[in-house]
mmCIF file of C-alpha atoms in Angstrom:
data_model
loop_
_atom_site.group_PDB
_atom_site.id
_atom_site.type_symbol
_atom_site.label_atom_id
_atom_site.label_comp_id
_atom_site.label_asym_id
_atom_site.label_seq_id
_atom_site.Cartn_x
_atom_site.Cartn_y
_atom_site.Cartn_z
ATOM 1 C CA MET A 1 -0.134 0.078 -0.019
ATOM 2 C CA GLY A 2 1.088 3.672 -0.374
ATOM 3 C CA ASN A 3 2.393 4.078 3.258
ATOM 4 C CA TYR A 4 1.979 7.985 3.094
ATOM 5 C CA ASP A 5 2.430 10.453 5.720
ATOM 6 C CA ALA A 6 0.544 13.188 4.121
ATOM 7 C CA LEU A 7 -1.994 13.988 1.217
ATOM 8 C CA LEU A 8 -1.467 16.837 -1.165
ATOM 9 C CA VAL A 9 -4.442 18.163 -3.106
ATOM 10 C CA LEU A 10 -2.998 19.394 -6.431
ATOM 11 C CA SER A 11 -5.221 21.711 -8.583
ATOM 12 C CA PHE A 12 -5.413 24.157 -11.138
ATOM 13 C CA GLY A 13 -5.938 27.288 -9.085
ATOM 14 C CA GLY A 14 -7.979 30.411 -9.995
ATOM 15 C CA PRO A 15 -8.239 34.178 -9.329
ATOM 16 C CA GLU A 16 -9.887 35.517 -6.169
ATOM 17 C CA GLY A 17 -10.483 39.119 -7.174
ATOM 18 C CA PRO A 18 -10.213 41.482 -10.132
ATOM 19 C CA ASP A 19 -6.511 42.308 -9.626
ATOM 20 C CA ASP A 20 -5.730 38.499 -9.898
ATOM 21 C CA VAL A 21 -7.243 37.926 -13.007
ATOM 22 C CA MET A 22 -4.599 38.726 -15.837
ATOM 23 C CA PRO A 23 -1.692 37.689 -13.650
ATOM 24 C CA PHE A 24 -3.443 34.372 -13.330
ATOM 25 C CA LEU A 25 -4.432 33.934 -16.886
ATOM 26 C CA GLU A 26 -0.508 34.881 -18.023
ATOM 27 C CA ASN A 27 0.365 31.879 -15.595
ATOM 28 C CA VAL A 28 -2.012 29.669 -17.302
ATOM 29 C CA VAL A 29 -0.846 30.274 -20.741
ATOM 30 C CA ARG A 30 3.034 31.106 -20.185
ATOM 31 C CA GLY A 31 4.937 29.553 -23.297
ATOM 32 C CA ARG A 32 1.860 28.913 -25.380
ATOM 33 C CA GLY A 33 1.837 31.923 -27.788
ATOM 34 C CA VAL A 34 -1.763 32.820 -26.803
ATOM 35 C CA PRO A 35 -2.512 36.516 -28.080
ATOM 36 C CA ARG A 36 -3.355 39.168 -25.459
ATOM 37 C CA GLU A 37 -6.633 39.826 -27.134
ATOM 38 C CA ARG A 38 -7.636 36.306 -26.319
ATOM 39 C CA LEU A 39 -6.523 36.777 -22.762
ATOM 40 C CA LEU A 40 -8.559 39.971 -22.368
ATOM 41 C CA GLU A 41 -11.637 38.266 -23.812
ATOM 42 C CA VAL A 42 -11.367 35.518 -21.292
ATOM 43 C CA ALA A 43 -10.738 37.915 -18.491
ATOM 44 C CA GLU A 44 -14.104 39.544 -19.114
ATOM 45 C CA HIS A 45 -15.633 36.059 -18.283
ATOM 46 C CA TYR A 46 -13.947 36.204 -14.807
ATOM 47 C CA LEU A 47 -14.657 39.805 -14.289
ATOM 48 C CA GLY A 48 -18.156 39.300 -14.892
ATOM 49 C CA PHE A 49 -18.193 37.202 -11.488
ATOM 50 C CA GLY A 50 -16.190 39.595 -9.715
ATOM 51 C CA GLY A 51 -12.844 38.173 -10.799
ATOM 52 C CA VAL A 52 -13.438 35.168 -8.657
ATOM 53 C CA SER A 53 -13.287 31.672 -9.815
ATOM 54 C CA PRO A 54 -15.202 29.170 -7.596
ATOM 55 C CA ILE A 55 -12.481 26.500 -7.678
ATOM 56 C CA ASN A 56 -10.352 27.768 -4.918
ATOM 57 C CA GLU A 57 -13.222 27.899 -2.363
ATOM 58 C CA GLN A 58 -14.366 24.312 -3.547
ATOM 59 C CA ASN A 59 -10.698 23.143 -3.060
ATOM 60 C CA ARG A 60 -10.873 24.610 0.505
ATOM 61 C CA GLU A 61 -13.953 22.871 1.301
ATOM 62 C CA LEU A 62 -12.535 19.455 -0.156
ATOM 63 C CA VAL A 63 -9.615 19.971 1.980
ATOM 64 C CA GLU A 64 -11.731 20.506 5.135
ATOM 65 C CA ALA A 65 -13.776 17.561 4.278
ATOM 66 C CA LEU A 66 -10.941 15.246 3.796
ATOM 67 C CA ARG A 67 -9.186 16.167 6.939
ATOM 68 C CA PRO A 68 -11.371 13.907 9.156
ATOM 69 C CA VAL A 69 -11.164 11.054 7.032
ATOM 70 C CA ALA A 70 -7.578 11.138 5.366
ATOM 71 C CA GLY A 71 -5.809 9.823 8.650
ATOM 72 C CA VAL A 72 -2.770 12.077 7.748
ATOM 73 C CA PRO A 73 -2.333 15.900 7.273
ATOM 74 C CA VAL A 74 -3.891 17.440 4.168
ATOM 75 C CA TYR A 75 -2.066 19.983 2.097
ATOM 76 C CA TRP A 76 -3.187 22.044 -1.040
ATOM 77 C CA GLY A 77 -1.399 23.644 -3.738
ATOM 78 C CA ASN A 78 -2.201 24.883 -7.125
ATOM 79 C CA ARG A 79 -0.317 25.149 -10.567
ATOM 80 C CA ASN A 80 -1.358 28.598 -11.496
ATOM 81 C CA TRP A 81 -2.326 30.696 -8.494
ATOM 82 C CA HIS A 82 -1.843 30.806 -4.681
ATOM 83 C CA PRO A 83 -1.287 28.682 -2.859
ATOM 84 C CA PHE A 84 1.274 27.595 -5.491
ATOM 85 C CA GLY A 85 2.438 24.025 -5.353
ATOM 86 C CA GLU A 86 5.998 24.738 -4.823
ATOM 87 C CA ASP A 87 5.212 26.864 -1.600
ATOM 88 C CA THR A 88 3.016 24.027 -0.157
ATOM 89 C CA VAL A 89 5.870 21.528 -0.928
ATOM 90 C CA ARG A 90 8.367 23.841 1.130
ATOM 91 C CA ARG A 91 5.977 23.866 3.945
ATOM 92 C CA MET A 92 5.413 20.260 3.871
ATOM 93 C CA ARG A 93 9.235 19.587 3.934
ATOM 94 C CA ASP A 94 9.496 21.990 6.823
ATOM 95 C CA ASP A 95 6.594 19.921 8.711
ATOM 96 C CA GLY A 96 8.845 16.721 8.184
ATOM 97 C CA VAL A 97 6.599 15.098 5.545
ATOM 98 C CA ARG A 98 8.504 12.312 4.183
ATOM 99 C CA ARG A 99 5.985 10.703 1.535
ATOM 100 C CA ALA A 100 2.851 12.194 0.271
ATOM 101 C CA ALA A 101 -0.209 10.991 -1.984
ATOM 102 C CA VAL A 102 -1.019 13.563 -4.566
ATOM 103 C CA PHE A 103 -4.741 13.896 -5.492
ATOM 104 C CA ALA A 104 -4.996 15.859 -8.745
ATOM 105 C CA THR A 105 -8.312 17.510 -9.318
ATOM 106 C CA SER A 106 -8.556 15.934 -12.760
ATOM 107 C CA ALA A 107 -10.029 12.375 -13.128
ATOM 108 C CA PHE A 108 -8.870 11.420 -16.740
ATOM 109 C CA ALA A 109 -5.988 10.830 -18.968
ATOM 110 C CA GLY A 110 -4.580 13.377 -21.242
ATOM 111 C CA TYR A 111 -1.654 15.852 -21.415
ATOM 112 C CA SER A 112 -3.445 18.718 -19.426
ATOM 113 C CA SER A 113 -5.443 16.405 -17.193
ATOM 114 C CA CYS A 114 -2.638 13.864 -16.271
ATOM 115 C CA ARG A 115 0.650 14.311 -17.748
ATOM 116 C CA GLN A 116 0.972 18.041 -16.971
ATOM 117 C CA TYR A 117 0.314 17.026 -13.375
ATOM 118 C CA TYR A 118 3.264 14.886 -13.421
ATOM 119 C CA GLU A 119 5.389 17.511 -14.746
ATOM 120 C CA ASP A 120 4.004 19.721 -11.875
ATOM 121 C CA ILE A 121 5.436 17.234 -9.342
ATOM 122 C CA ALA A 122 8.566 16.913 -10.860
ATOM 123 C CA ARG A 123 8.849 20.925 -10.994
ATOM 124 C CA ILE A 124 7.849 21.537 -7.287
ATOM 125 C CA SER A 125 9.790 18.470 -5.817
ATOM 126 C CA LEU A 126 12.769 19.355 -3.586
ATOM 127 C CA ASP A 127 15.815 17.276 -3.211
ATOM 128 C CA ASP A 128 15.308 17.490 0.618
ATOM 129 C CA GLY A 129 11.572 17.329 0.441
ATOM 130 C CA PRO A 130 8.748 14.628 0.528
ATOM 131 C CA GLU A 131 8.443 12.046 -2.144
ATOM 132 C CA LEU A 132 5.283 13.019 -4.047
ATOM 133 C CA VAL A 133 3.302 10.027 -5.658
ATOM 134 C CA LYS A 134 0.486 10.895 -7.949
ATOM 135 C CA MET A 135 -2.737 8.598 -7.383
ATOM 136 C CA ARG A 136 -4.405 7.025 -10.381
ATOM 137 C CA HIS A 137 -7.157 8.222 -12.613
ATOM 138 C CA TYR A 138 -10.569 7.847 -10.867
ATOM 139 C CA GLY A 139 -13.369 8.435 -13.482
ATOM 140 C CA ASP A 140 -14.588 5.114 -13.196
ATOM 141 C CA HIS A 141 -14.166 4.780 -9.266
ATOM 142 C CA PRO A 142 -17.435 3.936 -7.570
ATOM 143 C CA GLY A 143 -17.130 6.990 -5.276
ATOM 144 C CA PHE A 144 -16.853 9.488 -8.311
ATOM 145 C CA VAL A 145 -19.834 7.632 -10.002
ATOM 146 C CA GLU A 146 -22.107 7.711 -7.088
ATOM 147 C CA ALA A 147 -21.413 11.376 -6.739
ATOM 148 C CA MET A 148 -22.216 12.403 -10.213
ATOM 149 C CA ALA A 149 -25.212 9.990 -10.264
ATOM 150 C CA ASP A 150 -26.591 11.521 -7.133
ATOM 151 C CA HIS A 151 -26.028 15.223 -8.297
ATOM 152 C CA THR A 152 -27.531 14.095 -11.825
ATOM 153 C CA ARG A 153 -30.614 12.603 -9.923
ATOM 154 C CA GLN A 154 -30.960 15.853 -7.952
ATOM 155 C CA ALA A 155 -30.928 17.949 -11.408
ATOM 156 C CA LEU A 156 -33.558 15.491 -12.714
ATOM 157 C CA ASP A 157 -35.746 16.137 -9.818
ATOM 158 C CA ARG A 158 -35.482 19.713 -10.117
ATOM 159 C CA LEU A 159 -36.554 19.706 -13.685
ATOM 160 C CA GLY A 160 -39.289 17.519 -12.595
ATOM 161 C CA ARG A 161 -39.591 15.209 -15.557
ATOM 162 C CA ASP A 162 -38.078 11.668 -16.429
ATOM 163 C CA ASP A 163 -37.756 12.383 -20.126
ATOM 164 C CA ALA A 164 -34.904 14.673 -19.983
ATOM 165 C CA ARG A 165 -31.795 13.831 -22.116
ATOM 166 C CA LEU A 166 -28.575 13.395 -20.341
ATOM 167 C CA VAL A 167 -25.808 15.451 -21.946
ATOM 168 C CA PHE A 168 -22.426 14.726 -20.468
ATOM 169 C CA THR A 169 -19.833 17.618 -20.984
ATOM 170 C CA ALA A 170 -15.937 17.599 -20.652
ATOM 171 C CA HIS A 171 -13.327 20.118 -21.739
ATOM 172 C CA SER A 172 -12.549 20.044 -25.380
ATOM 173 C CA ILE A 173 -8.989 19.444 -26.393
ATOM 174 C CA PRO A 174 -7.134 19.426 -29.847
ATOM 175 C CA VAL A 175 -7.977 16.293 -31.781
ATOM 176 C CA SER A 176 -4.136 15.620 -31.901
ATOM 177 C CA MET A 177 -3.872 15.680 -28.116
ATOM 178 C CA ALA A 178 -6.950 13.244 -28.004
ATOM 179 C CA ARG A 179 -5.163 10.817 -30.462
ATOM 180 C CA THR A 180 -2.198 10.575 -28.118
ATOM 181 C CA ALA A 181 -3.876 10.487 -24.798
ATOM 182 C CA GLY A 182 -2.968 7.262 -22.971
ATOM 183 C CA PRO A 183 -0.175 4.633 -23.763
ATOM 184 C CA GLU A 184 -2.171 3.597 -26.872
ATOM 185 C CA GLY A 185 -4.186 6.705 -27.681
ATOM 186 C CA GLY A 186 -7.734 7.746 -27.402
ATOM 187 C CA LEU A 187 -8.005 7.172 -23.670
ATOM 188 C CA TYR A 188 -9.305 10.664 -22.669
ATOM 189 C CA GLU A 189 -12.543 9.999 -24.668
ATOM 190 C CA ALA A 190 -12.772 6.342 -23.822
ATOM 191 C CA GLN A 191 -12.436 7.147 -20.000
ATOM 192 C CA LEU A 192 -15.053 9.805 -20.321
ATOM 193 C CA ARG A 193 -17.549 7.607 -22.389
ATOM 194 C CA ARG A 194 -16.973 4.941 -19.668
ATOM 195 C CA SER A 195 -17.740 7.364 -16.890
ATOM 196 C CA ALA A 196 -20.908 8.638 -18.557
ATOM 197 C CA GLU A 197 -22.037 5.190 -19.115
ATOM 198 C CA LEU A 198 -21.566 4.296 -15.529
ATOM 199 C CA VAL A 199 -23.326 7.129 -14.295
ATOM 200 C CA SER A 200 -26.440 6.532 -16.508
ATOM 201 C CA ARG A 201 -26.502 2.805 -15.571
ATOM 202 C CA ALA A 202 -26.239 3.773 -11.740
ATOM 203 C CA LEU A 203 -29.488 6.025 -12.551
ATOM 204 C CA GLY A 204 -31.102 3.035 -13.957
ATOM 205 C CA ARG A 205 -31.586 4.602 -17.221
ATOM 206 C CA THR A 206 -31.891 2.929 -20.485
ATOM 207 C CA GLU A 207 -32.132 5.925 -22.692
ATOM 208 C CA PRO A 208 -29.412 7.210 -25.056
ATOM 209 C CA TRP A 209 -27.021 9.803 -23.689
ATOM 210 C CA ASP A 210 -24.539 12.217 -25.317
ATOM 211 C CA LEU A 211 -21.022 13.283 -24.582
ATOM 212 C CA VAL A 212 -20.160 16.718 -25.981
ATOM 213 C CA TRP A 213 -17.544 19.203 -25.471
ATOM 214 C CA GLN A 214 -17.020 22.762 -24.070
ATOM 215 C CA SER A 215 -14.575 25.470 -23.360
ATOM 216 C CA ARG A 216 -12.488 24.970 -26.682
ATOM 217 C CA SER A 217 -9.608 27.660 -27.269
ATOM 218 C CA GLY A 218 -6.791 28.219 -29.573
ATOM 219 C CA PRO A 219 -6.781 29.044 -33.381
ATOM 220 C CA PRO A 220 -9.853 28.138 -35.460
ATOM 221 C CA GLN A 221 -7.779 26.309 -37.955
ATOM 222 C CA VAL A 222 -6.556 23.674 -35.238
ATOM 223 C CA PRO A 223 -9.296 20.913 -35.002
ATOM 224 C CA TRP A 224 -10.666 20.279 -31.552
ATOM 225 C CA LEU A 225 -13.187 17.645 -30.046
ATOM 226 C CA GLU A 226 -16.707 18.526 -31.342
ATOM 227 C CA PRO A 227 -19.592 19.074 -31.038
ATOM 228 C CA ASP A 228 -19.701 21.922 -28.750
ATOM 229 C CA VAL A 229 -22.285 21.974 -26.124
ATOM 230 C CA CYS A 230 -24.237 24.987 -27.407
ATOM 231 C CA ASP A 231 -24.169 23.684 -31.055
ATOM 232 C CA HIS A 232 -25.351 20.328 -29.582
ATOM 233 C CA LEU A 233 -28.298 21.964 -27.837
ATOM 234 C CA ARG A 234 -29.343 23.852 -31.047
ATOM 235 C CA LYS A 235 -29.762 20.393 -32.920
ATOM 236 C CA LEU A 236 -30.958 18.292 -29.966
ATOM 237 C CA ASP A 237 -34.300 16.652 -30.333
ATOM 238 C CA ALA A 238 -35.244 16.359 -26.682
ATOM 239 C CA PRO A 239 -38.099 17.806 -24.625
ATOM 240 C CA ALA A 240 -35.671 18.641 -21.742
ATOM 241 C CA VAL A 241 -31.955 18.293 -20.964
ATOM 242 C CA VAL A 242 -29.657 17.761 -17.787
ATOM 243 C CA LEU A 243 -26.140 18.947 -18.436
ATOM 244 C CA VAL A 244 -23.608 16.742 -16.631
ATOM 245 C CA PRO A 245 -20.132 18.040 -16.323
ATOM 246 C CA ILE A 246 -18.450 14.682 -16.146
ATOM 247 C CA GLY A 247 -15.258 16.165 -16.962
ATOM 248 C CA PHE A 248 -14.813 18.180 -13.912
ATOM 249 C CA VAL A 249 -14.393 17.437 -10.324
ATOM 250 C CA SER A 250 -15.138 20.875 -9.185
ATOM 251 C CA ASP A 251 -16.746 24.105 -10.566
ATOM 252 C CA HIS A 252 -14.259 26.002 -12.702
ATOM 253 C CA MET A 253 -14.961 29.132 -14.456
ATOM 254 C CA GLU A 254 -15.562 26.851 -17.554
ATOM 255 C CA VAL A 255 -18.575 25.343 -15.775
ATOM 256 C CA VAL A 256 -20.191 28.446 -14.474
ATOM 257 C CA TYR A 257 -19.881 30.541 -17.563
ATOM 258 C CA ASP A 258 -19.861 27.952 -20.389
ATOM 259 C CA LEU A 259 -22.742 25.958 -18.937
ATOM 260 C CA ASP A 260 -24.491 28.159 -16.516
ATOM 261 C CA THR A 261 -24.302 31.185 -18.642
ATOM 262 C CA GLU A 262 -23.740 30.328 -22.298
ATOM 263 C CA ALA A 263 -25.496 27.055 -22.502
ATOM 264 C CA ARG A 264 -28.388 28.255 -20.264
ATOM 265 C CA GLN A 265 -28.844 31.313 -22.488
ATOM 266 C CA VAL A 266 -29.021 28.949 -25.744
ATOM 267 C CA ALA A 267 -31.552 26.426 -23.977
ATOM 268 C CA ALA A 268 -33.733 29.578 -22.844
ATOM 269 C CA GLU A 269 -33.812 30.999 -26.577
ATOM 270 C CA LEU A 270 -34.799 27.561 -27.622
ATOM 271 C CA GLY A 271 -37.518 27.196 -25.020
ATOM 272 C CA LEU A 272 -35.567 23.959 -23.920
ATOM 273 C CA PRO A 273 -35.865 23.203 -20.222
ATOM 274 C CA MET A 274 -32.495 22.625 -18.697
ATOM 275 C CA GLU A 275 -30.782 22.067 -15.598
ATOM 276 C CA ARG A 276 -27.053 21.439 -14.713
ATOM 277 C CA ALA A 277 -25.910 18.734 -12.317
ATOM 278 C CA ALA A 278 -23.359 19.778 -9.686
ATOM 279 C CA THR A 279 -19.848 18.608 -10.049
ATOM 280 C CA ALA A 280 -18.423 15.993 -7.562
ATOM 281 C CA GLY A 281 -17.225 18.713 -5.118
ATOM 282 C CA THR A 282 -17.513 17.628 -1.473
ATOM 283 C CA HIS A 283 -20.039 14.630 -2.030
ATOM 284 C CA PRO A 284 -19.494 12.178 0.844
ATOM 285 C CA ALA A 285 -18.871 9.354 -1.709
ATOM 286 C CA PHE A 286 -16.253 11.529 -3.626
ATOM 287 C CA VAL A 287 -14.546 12.343 -0.186
ATOM 288 C CA ARG A 288 -14.355 8.699 0.718
ATOM 289 C CA MET A 289 -12.958 7.857 -2.764
ATOM 290 C CA VAL A 290 -9.934 10.069 -1.973
ATOM 291 C CA ARG A 291 -9.159 7.948 1.172
ATOM 292 C CA GLU A 292 -9.726 4.572 -0.822
ATOM 293 C CA LEU A 293 -7.319 5.809 -3.328
ATOM 294 C CA MET A 294 -4.569 6.315 -0.855
ATOM 295 C CA ASP A 295 -5.159 2.771 0.454
ATOM 296 C CA GLU A 296 -4.903 1.195 -3.000
ATOM 297 C CA PRO A 297 -1.410 -0.284 -4.254
ATOM 298 C CA GLU A 298 0.887 2.365 -5.424
ATOM 299 C CA PRO A 299 -0.004 3.309 -9.032
ATOM 300 C CA VAL A 300 2.731 2.476 -11.752
ATOM 301 C CA PRO A 301 3.676 5.677 -13.264
ATOM 302 C CA CYS A 302 2.884 6.418 -16.938
ATOM 303 C CA PRO A 303 5.427 5.830 -19.389
ATOM 304 C CA LEU A 304 7.119 9.223 -20.461
ATOM 305 C CA THR A 305 5.815 8.750 -24.032
ATOM 306 C CA CYS A 306 2.218 8.729 -22.668
ATOM 307 C CA CYS A 307 0.114 11.898 -23.381
ATOM 308 C CA PRO A 308 2.918 13.897 -24.844
ATOM 309 C CA ALA A 309 2.838 17.680 -24.672
ATOM 310 C CA PRO A 310 1.267 19.562 -27.661
ATOM 311 C CA VAL A 311 3.410 21.232 -30.124
ATOM 312 C CA ARG A 312 3.199 25.076 -29.131
ATOM 313 C CA PRO A 313 3.100 27.651 -31.743
ATOM 314 C CA ALA A 314 6.385 29.424 -32.243
ATOM 315 C CA PRO A 315 6.602 33.027 -30.846
ATOM 316 C CA ALA A 316 5.816 35.667 -33.099
ATOM 317 C CA GLY A 317 8.832 36.853 -35.175
ATOM 318 C CA ARG A 318 10.421 33.655 -35.211
#
């Protein structure tokens, strides 16, 4: 078993006020050649919510929910905003932590959703600090499935009808990245479809469901996974719909903007009754899942050829 003496919740991070928004976004896209005009456009999404992403507060709530069940001290660090992972690891070292399980707030395979967390761990590790062991993908874990099924059931109840179509959503990624996800490719999509099927089955449903994508970015000439959720809603022949953000474990700006704002507006224009299921968040089954992952045999690290980093555009002028 893992034999850990601490748990590190490692997440994406998000701004917590208007002054944080641009520095946060610059951290997110560093080295990617994203035009400033695009950053300013995305910044408006955050500023429409007071410059605050819900993800940090949800991570605080998750950490507090984990403390009574983890059996070890629980720490939290981010990739792109305070508390930064490197600062947290220094504190863990000073606290005498020797070996920590790392729970990434991303359940699936892929470069951004898995390999980049391995890169984060390598970057924030210290020669005299704790060993950091990333836990496995968990989109098919019964705790994750139970949490998402329960939240989907609640959304169906709010809608008040049993004939609603379940539309599962996840973050779109470039097609080239999707093809190289996992040791043999295609694992990001395959895992998401598996999770959606398990949630639908847990609800006892036999009706068809859909998996669609949201939050694409990047130049329009680069193919990304489709269809987009809003495009899908416009073509959907259904009396009502429940959006299930299966690809997210907590509310990001992508969830509250792309689903709760844009997709809801499209549904309203279409006269399509819509509800959005909550993310796993701090559902008791999800919290128990983290403890159970710590008790599993230590996962075998992915091969270095798995989920390679995408080719970034060259900086302007080169």
